[in-house]
């Protein structure tokens, strides 16, 4: 649906994007991830035709954004970082304006009504945009992108600045939309893409450092064998016990202390579940277990790793992480 | 394009700016008209047209200062730039909206002339020629204002700069008394909007001036399109 080839963008001498290529097929929901200033917005602005690339091509459904801009733009609904709202218009007037601007041919009243219902702004339809809360404005921004029912939706950081409840609402909305649209979502919040996106493209300093399915990343997290243990007992002896228990590798004491309870971290050997023997051994010695939990490798770690060492595979990353913790 | 035109027109009259413009324009034209003709017991309209052209320097930036600067400041321009509309379409729509407001006010204020006909025999051809020139000067000024608005992010800056530039365009030939170089004087006279306008007030229908005003309009609208085109690449 969207094909980007060798995209380069320079701002004067500053290189914002260097040789970015990827392809997104119909119906995919892709998370576009990167720290601030990595080139996310630049890429999105180029796809939507706001900016021109220095070199490289972008096609949307076979239509080149530079050569056939009007046709390409018709296929895209775009929510920029700041929703492009006219504060002196009411929501209804605004959506009608966007409807005319995009030269829609759908039934005006039904279409706008449908959009309002789906992003839940029906109750504020007659209010001036200037008087709306941030959450509502964001939703009007999303509504604007939906006008004309474009097959591709591009959202630039749609949940920034919203309160937690609004974030959940917007995410649910995006999930619903992804059933019927191709969606690109840019964000620097990892949980967001993890929750919604089927695929992740990670960009840093204008270069794509990873392009994978979200499950692949999640699998690495699930395979993790690191645990955290809290035991009420003398620190030294518990550590000794851990180190002597077969199947435990790399046990270490953490600095954290809660009354008489100390915290430890350890890693189990592959294929062995040490939790049961560990529990009984500690019980035997009279050291009650206050907590035992598996510590996942979160996307945060993966992300930082990828950004620092883009060439490393995920598997070696997991190993690198263990080494680092040790 | 029609959508943008309609929105612009709406914006003029949901914000006070359209009313302020119309009020000042109509009051001023009525006052100047009654003073220069009725009080003077004269059917000579040259003073009226001269004063009106000068008043445009202050009045027309009111209509153009917001056109692009406001869109840029509130980032609504991204909506326009990602919509299936051409840049030329956007610029023309905004220009036409400003022109419509201006033209409507000029038409309304032209009712003044009817009073002249009840008391004297004014030269209809001269008045029509002057009106045409007035409208064309307005067009050119609006185009200049829109161009400057596209360069600024603040309305205030846009309006101040526009006033300065328009004044320069209008009176550039005043510098002629200080200049000895003949070709330079010729050039400044050619560029001066007012020198050309004086021909009309003297009752001369100056085709070259009409072309000059139209060219000014076209050049500045084209430059506005280029500003946006350039910005995409920078």
Coordinates of C-alpha atoms in Angstrom, one line a residue:
Chain A
X1 CA 0.0 0.0 0.0
X2 CA 2.8 2.4 0.9
X3 CA 6.2 1.9 -0.6
X4 CA 9.2 4.1 0.4
X5 CA 12.4 3.7 -1.4
X6 CA 15.7 5.2 -0.5
X7 CA 14.2 8.3 1.1
X8 CA 16.7 11.0 1.9
X9 CA 15.9 14.4 3.5
X10 CA 18.4 17.1 4.2
X11 CA 17.7 20.3 6.0
X12 CA 20.6 22.4 4.8
X13 CA 23.6 20.4 6.0
X14 CA 21.6 18.5 8.6
X15 CA 20.6 15.0 7.5
X16 CA 17.1 14.3 8.8
X17 CA 16.7 11.0 6.9
X18 CA 19.3 9.0 5.2
X19 CA 18.3 6.2 2.9
X20 CA 15.0 5.1 4.5
X21 CA 13.2 2.3 2.8
X22 CA 10.2 0.2 3.8
X23 CA 7.0 -1.2 2.6
X24 CA 3.6 -1.4 4.2
X25 CA 1.0 -3.7 2.9
X26 CA -2.7 -3.2 3.0
X27 CA -4.4 -3.7 6.4
X28 CA -1.2 -3.5 8.4
X29 CA -1.0 -1.4 11.5
X30 CA 2.6 -0.2 11.8
X31 CA 4.2 1.5 14.8
X32 CA 6.8 4.0 13.9
X33 CA 9.0 4.3 16.8
X34 CA 11.9 6.5 17.7
X35 CA 13.2 9.1 20.1
X36 CA 12.3 12.7 19.6
X37 CA 14.1 14.2 16.6
X38 CA 14.7 10.8 15.0
X39 CA 12.9 11.6 11.8
X40 CA 9.4 10.2 12.5
X41 CA 7.5 13.4 11.7
X42 CA 9.8 14.2 8.7
X43 CA 9.0 10.8 7.2
X44 CA 5.3 11.2 7.8
X45 CA 5.3 14.7 6.4
X46 CA 7.0 13.4 3.3
X47 CA 4.5 10.5 2.9
X48 CA 1.6 13.0 3.2
X49 CA 3.1 15.5 0.8
X50 CA 3.7 18.3 3.3
X51 CA 7.4 18.1 2.7
X52 CA 9.4 17.1 -0.4
X53 CA 12.2 14.6 -0.1
X54 CA 15.7 15.4 -1.2
X55 CA 15.8 12.2 -3.0
X56 CA 13.9 8.8 -3.1
X57 CA 10.4 7.9 -3.9
X58 CA 7.2 7.4 -2.0
X59 CA 4.2 5.7 -3.6
X60 CA 0.8 5.2 -2.0
X61 CA -1.2 2.5 -3.7
X62 CA 1.0 2.9 -6.8
X63 CA 0.6 6.7 -6.9
X64 CA 3.8 8.7 -6.6
X65 CA 3.4 11.4 -4.0
X66 CA 5.6 13.8 -6.0
X67 CA 4.3 13.1 -9.4
X68 CA 0.6 12.5 -8.7
X69 CA 0.2 14.4 -5.4
X70 CA -3.6 15.0 -5.6
X71 CA -4.4 11.4 -6.2
X72 CA -2.0 10.2 -3.5
X73 CA -3.3 12.8 -1.0
X74 CA -6.8 11.6 -1.6
X75 CA -5.8 8.2 -0.2
X76 CA -4.4 9.4 3.0
X77 CA -5.9 10.7 6.2
X78 CA -3.4 12.5 8.3
X79 CA -3.3 13.7 11.9
X80 CA -0.2 15.9 12.4
X81 CA 1.5 16.3 15.7
X82 CA -0.7 19.4 16.4
X83 CA -4.2 18.7 15.2
X84 CA -4.9 21.3 12.4
X85 CA -8.0 22.8 13.9
X86 CA -9.6 26.2 13.3
X87 CA -10.5 27.4 16.8
X88 CA -13.2 29.8 15.5
X89 CA -15.3 27.0 13.9
X90 CA -17.7 24.6 15.5
X91 CA -16.8 20.9 15.2
X92 CA -19.6 20.5 12.7
X93 CA -18.6 23.4 10.6
X94 CA -15.0 22.2 10.7
X95 CA -15.8 18.7 9.6
X96 CA -18.0 20.1 6.8
X97 CA -15.1 22.2 5.7
X98 CA -12.8 19.2 5.6
X99 CA -15.5 17.3 3.7
X100 CA -15.5 20.0 1.0
X101 CA -11.8 20.4 1.1
X102 CA -11.3 16.7 0.4
X103 CA -14.0 16.7 -2.2
X104 CA -15.9 13.8 -0.7
X105 CA -18.6 12.2 -2.6
X106 CA -20.1 10.2 0.3
X107 CA -23.4 11.3 1.7
X108 CA -22.4 14.3 3.7
X109 CA -24.7 14.1 6.7
X110 CA -24.5 10.3 7.2
X111 CA -20.8 10.3 6.7
X112 CA -20.0 13.1 9.2
X113 CA -22.5 11.7 11.7
X114 CA -20.9 8.3 11.4
X115 CA -17.4 9.7 12.1
X116 CA -18.6 11.8 15.0
X117 CA -20.2 8.7 16.5
X118 CA -17.0 6.6 16.0
X119 CA -14.7 9.1 17.7
X120 CA -17.4 10.0 20.2
X121 CA -17.7 13.7 19.6
X122 CA -21.4 13.8 18.8
X123 CA -22.2 15.6 22.0
X124 CA -19.8 18.5 21.2
X125 CA -20.7 18.8 17.5
X126 CA -22.1 22.3 17.9
X127 CA -19.4 23.7 20.2
X128 CA -16.6 25.9 19.1
X129 CA -13.3 24.1 18.8
X130 CA -11.7 26.8 20.8
X131 CA -13.7 25.7 23.9
X132 CA -12.9 22.1 23.6
X133 CA -10.6 20.2 26.0
X134 CA -7.4 18.7 24.7
X135 CA -8.8 15.2 24.5
X136 CA -11.8 16.4 22.5
X137 CA -9.5 18.4 20.2
X138 CA -7.4 15.3 19.5
X139 CA -10.5 13.4 18.7
X140 CA -11.7 16.1 16.3
X141 CA -8.2 15.8 14.8
X142 CA -8.7 12.1 14.3
X143 CA -12.2 12.7 12.9
X144 CA -10.7 15.1 10.4
X145 CA -8.4 12.4 9.2
X146 CA -11.3 10.0 8.8
X147 CA -13.3 12.3 6.5
X148 CA -13.6 10.8 3.1
X149 CA -12.8 7.3 4.4
X150 CA -9.2 7.2 3.1
X151 CA -7.7 3.7 3.1
X152 CA -4.5 4.9 4.7
X153 CA -4.4 6.6 8.1
X154 CA -1.3 8.3 9.4
X155 CA -1.2 9.5 13.0
X156 CA 1.7 11.5 14.4
X157 CA 1.9 10.9 18.1
X158 CA -1.9 10.8 18.6
X159 CA -1.8 10.3 22.4
X160 CA 0.7 13.0 23.4
X161 CA -0.6 15.3 26.0
X162 CA -3.7 13.3 26.8
X163 CA -4.6 12.1 30.3
X164 CA -4.4 8.3 31.0
X165 CA -8.2 7.8 30.4
X166 CA -8.1 9.6 27.1
X167 CA -5.0 7.7 26.1
X168 CA -6.9 4.4 26.6
X169 CA -9.8 5.7 24.6
X170 CA -7.7 6.9 21.7
X171 CA -5.9 3.5 21.7
X172 CA -9.1 1.6 21.6
X173 CA -10.3 3.9 18.8
X174 CA -7.1 3.2 16.8
X175 CA -7.5 -0.5 17.3
X176 CA -11.0 -0.4 15.9
X177 CA -9.8 1.7 13.0
X178 CA -7.0 -0.7 12.2
X179 CA -9.5 -3.4 11.3
X180 CA -10.6 -1.4 8.2
X181 CA -7.6 0.8 7.4
X182 CA -3.9 0.7 6.9
X183 CA -2.5 2.6 9.8
X184 CA 0.9 4.2 10.5
X185 CA 1.3 5.4 14.0
X186 CA 4.3 7.3 15.3
X187 CA 5.1 7.4 18.9
X188 CA 7.9 7.3 21.4
X189 CA 5.8 5.4 23.8
X190 CA 6.6 1.7 23.7
X191 CA 3.5 0.3 25.4
X192 CA 1.5 2.1 22.8
X193 CA 2.9 0.2 19.8
X194 CA 3.1 -3.0 21.8
X195 CA -0.6 -2.7 22.6
X196 CA -1.8 -1.8 19.1
X197 CA 0.7 -2.4 16.3
X198 CA 1.4 -5.6 14.4
X199 CA 4.7 -4.4 13.2
X200 CA 7.4 -2.0 14.5
X201 CA 9.7 0.2 12.5
X202 CA 12.3 1.7 14.7
X203 CA 14.1 4.8 13.5
X204 CA 17.0 6.7 15.0
X205 CA 19.0 9.5 13.6
X206 CA 17.3 9.2 10.3
X207 CA 18.2 5.5 9.9
X208 CA 15.9 2.5 10.3
X209 CA 17.4 0.3 13.0
X210 CA 14.8 -2.4 13.1
X211 CA 11.7 -3.4 11.2
X212 CA 10.0 -6.5 12.8
X213 CA 6.8 -8.0 13.8
X214 CA 5.8 -7.0 17.3
X215 CA 5.4 -10.7 18.3
X216 CA 9.1 -11.3 17.5
X217 CA 10.0 -8.7 20.0
X218 CA 7.5 -10.0 22.5
X219 CA 8.8 -13.5 22.2
X220 CA 12.2 -12.4 23.3
X221 CA 10.6 -10.9 26.3
X222 CA 8.7 -14.0 27.1
X223 CA 11.7 -16.3 26.7
X224 CA 13.4 -14.5 29.4
X225 CA 14.5 -16.5 32.4
X226 CA 15.4 -13.7 34.8
X227 CA 13.8 -13.6 38.2
X228 CA 13.6 -11.3 41.1
X229 CA 13.3 -12.7 44.6
X230 CA 12.4 -11.1 47.9
X231 CA 13.2 -13.1 51.0
X232 CA 13.0 -12.4 54.7
X233 CA 16.4 -13.8 55.9
X234 CA 20.0 -12.9 56.2
X235 CA 21.3 -11.6 53.0
X236 CA 24.6 -13.5 52.9
X237 CA 23.1 -16.9 53.6
X238 CA 20.3 -16.6 51.2
X239 CA 22.7 -15.6 48.5
X240 CA 24.9 -18.6 49.3
X241 CA 21.9 -20.8 49.1
X242 CA 20.9 -19.4 45.7
X243 CA 24.4 -19.9 44.3
X244 CA 24.4 -23.5 45.5
X245 CA 21.0 -24.5 44.1
X246 CA 21.4 -26.5 40.9
X247 CA 19.9 -24.8 37.9
X248 CA 20.6 -21.2 39.1
X249 CA 23.1 -19.1 37.3
X250 CA 24.3 -15.6 38.1
X251 CA 22.6 -15.0 41.4
X252 CA 23.3 -11.7 43.0
X253 CA 22.1 -9.6 45.8
X254 CA 20.4 -6.3 45.1
X255 CA 20.8 -3.2 47.2
X256 CA 17.1 -2.9 47.8
X257 CA 15.9 -3.7 51.4
X258 CA 12.5 -3.7 52.9
X259 CA 12.7 -4.3 56.7
X260 CA 14.1 -7.7 57.2
X261 CA 13.6 -8.7 53.5
X262 CA 16.3 -8.5 51.0
X263 CA 16.1 -8.6 47.2
X264 CA 18.0 -10.8 44.9
X265 CA 18.1 -11.4 41.2
X266 CA 19.0 -14.6 39.4
X267 CA 18.7 -16.4 36.2
X268 CA 17.7 -20.0 35.7
X269 CA 19.6 -22.4 33.4
X270 CA 17.8 -23.1 30.1
X271 CA 15.0 -25.7 30.4
X272 CA 14.9 -25.8 34.2
X273 CA 12.2 -24.3 36.3
X274 CA 13.9 -23.6 39.6
X275 CA 11.0 -21.9 41.3
X276 CA 9.6 -25.0 43.0
X277 CA 12.9 -26.4 44.5
X278 CA 13.9 -22.8 45.4
X279 CA 10.7 -22.3 47.3
X280 CA 11.0 -25.5 49.3
X281 CA 14.6 -25.0 50.1
X282 CA 14.0 -21.5 51.5
X283 CA 11.0 -22.8 53.5
X284 CA 13.2 -25.6 54.9
X285 CA 15.6 -23.0 56.2
X286 CA 12.8 -20.9 57.6
X287 CA 13.3 -17.9 55.2
X288 CA 9.8 -16.9 54.1
X289 CA 9.5 -15.8 50.4
X290 CA 7.9 -12.4 50.1
X291 CA 8.0 -12.3 46.4
X292 CA 9.2 -14.1 43.3
X293 CA 8.6 -12.7 39.9
X294 CA 9.9 -13.2 36.4
X295 CA 11.5 -10.0 35.1
X296 CA 10.7 -9.5 31.5
X297 CA 12.9 -7.8 29.1
X298 CA 10.8 -4.8 28.2
X299 CA 10.7 -3.0 24.9
X300 CA 12.5 -0.2 26.6
X301 CA 15.6 -2.4 26.8
X302 CA 15.2 -3.7 23.3
X303 CA 14.7 -0.2 22.0
X304 CA 17.8 1.2 23.7
X305 CA 19.8 -1.7 22.5
X306 CA 18.7 -1.3 19.0
X307 CA 19.4 2.3 19.0
X308 CA 22.8 1.8 20.4
X309 CA 23.7 -1.3 18.4
X310 CA 21.5 -1.5 15.4
X311 CA 23.4 -4.4 13.9
X312 CA 22.9 -6.8 16.8
X313 CA 20.3 -9.5 16.5
X314 CA 17.6 -9.8 19.1
X315 CA 19.0 -13.0 20.5
X316 CA 22.4 -11.5 21.1
X317 CA 20.7 -8.6 22.6
X318 CA 19.1 -10.8 25.3
X319 CA 22.6 -12.1 26.1
X320 CA 24.1 -8.7 26.1
X321 CA 21.4 -7.6 28.5
X322 CA 22.2 -10.4 30.9
X323 CA 25.9 -9.5 30.8
X324 CA 25.1 -5.9 31.4
X325 CA 23.0 -6.7 34.5
X326 CA 25.7 -8.9 35.8
Chain B
X1 CA -10.6 25.5 -3.7
X2 CA -14.2 26.5 -3.2
X3 CA -14.1 25.0 0.3
X4 CA -11.2 27.3 1.2
X5 CA -12.8 30.3 -0.4
X6 CA -16.0 29.7 1.7
X7 CA -14.0 29.1 4.9
X8 CA -12.1 32.4 4.3
X9 CA -15.2 34.3 3.7
X10 CA -16.8 32.8 6.8
X11 CA -13.7 33.7 8.8
X12 CA -13.9 37.3 7.8
X13 CA -17.4 37.6 9.2
X14 CA -17.2 35.4 12.2
X15 CA -14.3 37.3 13.5
X16 CA -14.5 41.1 13.8
X17 CA -12.0 41.7 11.1
X18 CA -14.5 41.8 8.2
X19 CA -16.8 44.1 10.0
X20 CA -14.0 46.4 11.1
X21 CA -12.7 46.6 7.5
X22 CA -16.1 47.3 6.1
X23 CA -17.0 49.9 8.7
X24 CA -13.7 51.8 8.3
X25 CA -13.8 51.6 4.5
X26 CA -17.4 52.8 4.2
X27 CA -17.1 55.5 6.8
X28 CA -13.9 56.8 5.4
X29 CA -15.1 56.8 1.8
X30 CA -18.3 58.5 2.7
X31 CA -16.5 61.2 4.7
X32 CA -13.8 61.8 2.1
X33 CA -16.5 61.9 -0.6
X34 CA -18.8 64.3 1.1
X35 CA -15.9 66.6 2.0
X36 CA -14.1 66.5 -1.4
X37 CA -17.2 66.9 -3.5
X38 CA -20.3 68.1 -1.7
X39 CA -18.7 70.5 0.7
X40 CA -16.6 71.9 -2.1
X41 CA -19.6 72.1 -4.4
X42 CA -17.5 70.3 -7.0
X43 CA -18.1 67.3 -9.2
X44 CA -14.4 66.7 -9.4
X45 CA -13.6 63.2 -8.0
X46 CA -9.8 63.3 -8.3
X47 CA -9.2 64.1 -4.6
X48 CA -11.6 61.4 -3.5
X49 CA -9.8 58.7 -5.5
X50 CA -6.3 59.9 -4.5
X51 CA -7.2 59.7 -0.8
X52 CA -8.8 56.3 -1.2
X53 CA -5.7 54.9 -2.9
X54 CA -3.6 56.1 0.0
X55 CA -6.1 54.7 2.6
X56 CA -5.6 51.3 1.0
X57 CA -2.1 51.2 2.4
X58 CA -3.6 51.0 5.9
X59 CA -6.9 49.3 5.1
X60 CA -6.0 46.4 2.9
X61 CA -3.4 44.8 5.2
X62 CA -6.4 44.2 7.5
X63 CA -7.8 41.7 5.1
X64 CA -4.5 40.0 4.2
X65 CA -2.5 39.9 7.4
X66 CA -4.1 36.7 8.6
X67 CA -4.4 34.8 5.4
X68 CA -1.3 32.6 5.7
X69 CA 0.5 33.7 8.9
X70 CA -2.4 32.5 11.0
X71 CA -2.5 29.1 9.3
X72 CA 1.2 28.8 9.8
X73 CA 1.0 29.7 13.5
X74 CA -1.8 27.4 14.3
X75 CA -0.4 24.7 12.0
X76 CA -3.6 24.4 10.1
X77 CA -1.7 24.8 7.0
X78 CA -0.8 21.1 7.2
X79 CA -4.5 20.4 6.7
X80 CA -4.5 22.4 3.5
X81 CA -1.1 21.1 2.3
X82 CA -2.2 17.4 2.7
X83 CA -5.6 17.9 1.1
X84 CA -6.1 17.2 -2.5
X85 CA -5.8 20.8 -3.5
X86 CA -3.0 22.5 -5.5
X87 CA -0.9 25.3 -3.9
X88 CA -2.2 27.6 -6.6
X89 CA -5.7 26.7 -5.7
X90 CA -5.0 27.5 -2.0
X91 CA -3.4 30.9 -2.8
X92 CA -6.1 31.9 -5.3
X93 CA -8.9 30.9 -3.0
X94 CA -7.5 33.1 -0.2
X95 CA -6.9 35.9 -2.7
X96 CA -10.4 35.7 -4.1
X97 CA -11.9 35.8 -0.6
X98 CA -10.0 38.9 0.3
X99 CA -10.9 40.4 -3.0
X100 CA -14.6 39.7 -2.6
X101 CA -14.8 41.6 0.7
X102 CA -12.8 44.5 -0.8
X103 CA -14.8 44.6 -4.0
X104 CA -18.1 44.5 -2.2
X105 CA -17.1 47.4 -0.1
X106 CA -15.9 49.4 -3.1
X107 CA -19.2 48.7 -4.9
X108 CA -21.2 49.8 -1.8
X109 CA -19.1 53.0 -1.5
X110 CA -19.6 53.7 -5.2
X111 CA -23.3 54.5 -4.4
X112 CA -21.8 57.8 -3.3
X113 CA -21.6 58.9 -6.9
X114 CA -25.3 58.7 -7.3
X115 CA -25.5 61.9 -5.2
X116 CA -23.3 63.7 -7.7
X117 CA -25.7 62.9 -10.5
X118 CA -28.6 64.6 -8.7
X119 CA -26.7 67.9 -8.6
X120 CA -24.3 68.0 -11.4
X121 CA -23.1 66.3 -14.6
X122 CA -20.0 64.4 -13.6
X123 CA -18.0 62.6 -16.3
X124 CA -19.2 59.1 -16.1
X125 CA -16.3 57.7 -18.1
X126 CA -13.7 59.2 -15.8
X127 CA -15.5 57.9 -12.8
X128 CA -15.7 54.4 -14.2
X129 CA -12.1 54.5 -15.3
X130 CA -11.0 55.6 -11.8
X131 CA -13.1 53.0 -10.2
X132 CA -11.6 50.3 -12.4
X133 CA -8.1 51.6 -11.5
X134 CA -9.0 51.7 -7.8
X135 CA -10.1 48.1 -7.9
X136 CA -7.0 47.0 -9.7
X137 CA -4.7 48.8 -7.3
X138 CA -6.6 47.1 -4.5
X139 CA -6.1 43.7 -6.2
X140 CA -2.3 44.3 -6.5
X141 CA -2.1 45.5 -2.9
X142 CA -4.0 42.4 -1.7
X143 CA -1.6 40.2 -3.6
X144 CA 1.3 41.9 -2.0
X145 CA -0.3 41.5 1.4
X146 CA -0.9 37.8 0.9
X147 CA 2.7 37.3 -0.2
X148 CA 4.0 39.0 2.9
X149 CA 1.6 37.1 5.1
X150 CA 3.0 33.9 3.7
X151 CA 6.4 35.0 4.9
X152 CA 5.4 35.8 8.4
X153 CA 4.3 33.8 11.3
X154 CA 2.8 36.7 13.2
X155 CA -0.2 38.7 12.0
X156 CA 1.1 41.8 13.4
X157 CA 4.5 41.5 11.7
X158 CA 2.6 40.8 8.4
X159 CA 0.5 43.8 8.7
X160 CA 3.3 46.2 9.6
X161 CA 5.5 45.0 6.9
X162 CA 2.7 45.1 4.4
X163 CA 1.9 48.7 5.2
X164 CA 5.6 49.6 4.8
X165 CA 5.9 47.8 1.4
X166 CA 2.6 49.2 0.1
X167 CA 3.6 52.7 1.0
X168 CA 6.9 52.2 -0.8
X169 CA 5.1 51.0 -3.9
X170 CA 2.8 53.9 -3.8
X171 CA 5.2 56.8 -3.3
X172 CA 8.5 55.4 -4.6
X173 CA 8.4 58.2 -7.3
X174 CA 8.6 60.9 -4.6
X175 CA 12.3 60.2 -4.4
X176 CA 12.6 61.5 -7.9
X177 CA 13.1 65.1 -6.9
X178 CA 16.3 64.0 -5.2
X179 CA 17.6 61.9 -8.1
X180 CA 19.4 63.3 -11.2
X181 CA 19.8 60.1 -13.0
X182 CA 17.2 60.1 -15.8
X183 CA 16.9 56.4 -16.3
X184 CA 16.5 55.8 -12.5
X185 CA 13.8 58.4 -12.4
X186 CA 12.1 56.7 -15.3
X187 CA 12.3 53.3 -13.5
X188 CA 11.0 54.7 -10.2
X189 CA 8.1 56.4 -12.1
X190 CA 7.3 53.1 -13.8
X191 CA 7.3 51.2 -10.5
X192 CA 5.2 53.7 -8.6
X193 CA 1.7 52.7 -8.3
X194 CA 0.6 56.3 -7.6
X195 CA 2.3 58.0 -10.6
X196 CA 0.3 55.6 -12.8
X197 CA -2.8 56.2 -10.8
X198 CA -2.6 59.9 -11.3
X199 CA -3.2 59.4 -15.0
X200 CA -6.7 58.1 -14.2
X201 CA -7.5 61.0 -11.8
X202 CA -6.6 63.3 -14.6
X203 CA -9.1 61.6 -16.8
X204 CA -6.6 59.5 -18.9
X205 CA -7.4 55.8 -19.4
X206 CA -3.9 54.3 -19.1
X207 CA -3.8 50.8 -20.5
X208 CA -0.2 50.4 -19.5
X209 CA -1.1 51.1 -15.8
X210 CA -3.9 48.5 -16.0
X211 CA -1.4 45.9 -17.2
X212 CA 1.0 47.0 -14.5
X213 CA -1.5 46.4 -11.8
X214 CA -2.6 43.1 -13.2
X215 CA 1.1 42.0 -13.5
X216 CA 1.8 43.1 -9.9
X217 CA -1.1 40.9 -8.8
X218 CA 0.0 37.9 -10.8
X219 CA 3.6 38.2 -9.8
X220 CA 2.9 38.4 -6.1
X221 CA 0.4 35.5 -6.1
X222 CA 2.9 33.5 -8.0
X223 CA 5.6 34.4 -5.5
X224 CA 3.3 33.2 -2.7
X225 CA 2.9 29.9 -4.4
X226 CA 6.7 29.7 -4.7
X227 CA 7.1 30.5 -1.0
X228 CA 5.1 27.4 -0.2
X229 CA 6.8 25.3 -2.8
X230 CA 10.2 26.3 -1.5
X231 CA 9.3 25.6 2.1
X232 CA 8.5 22.0 1.3
X233 CA 12.1 21.6 0.1
X234 CA 13.9 23.5 2.8

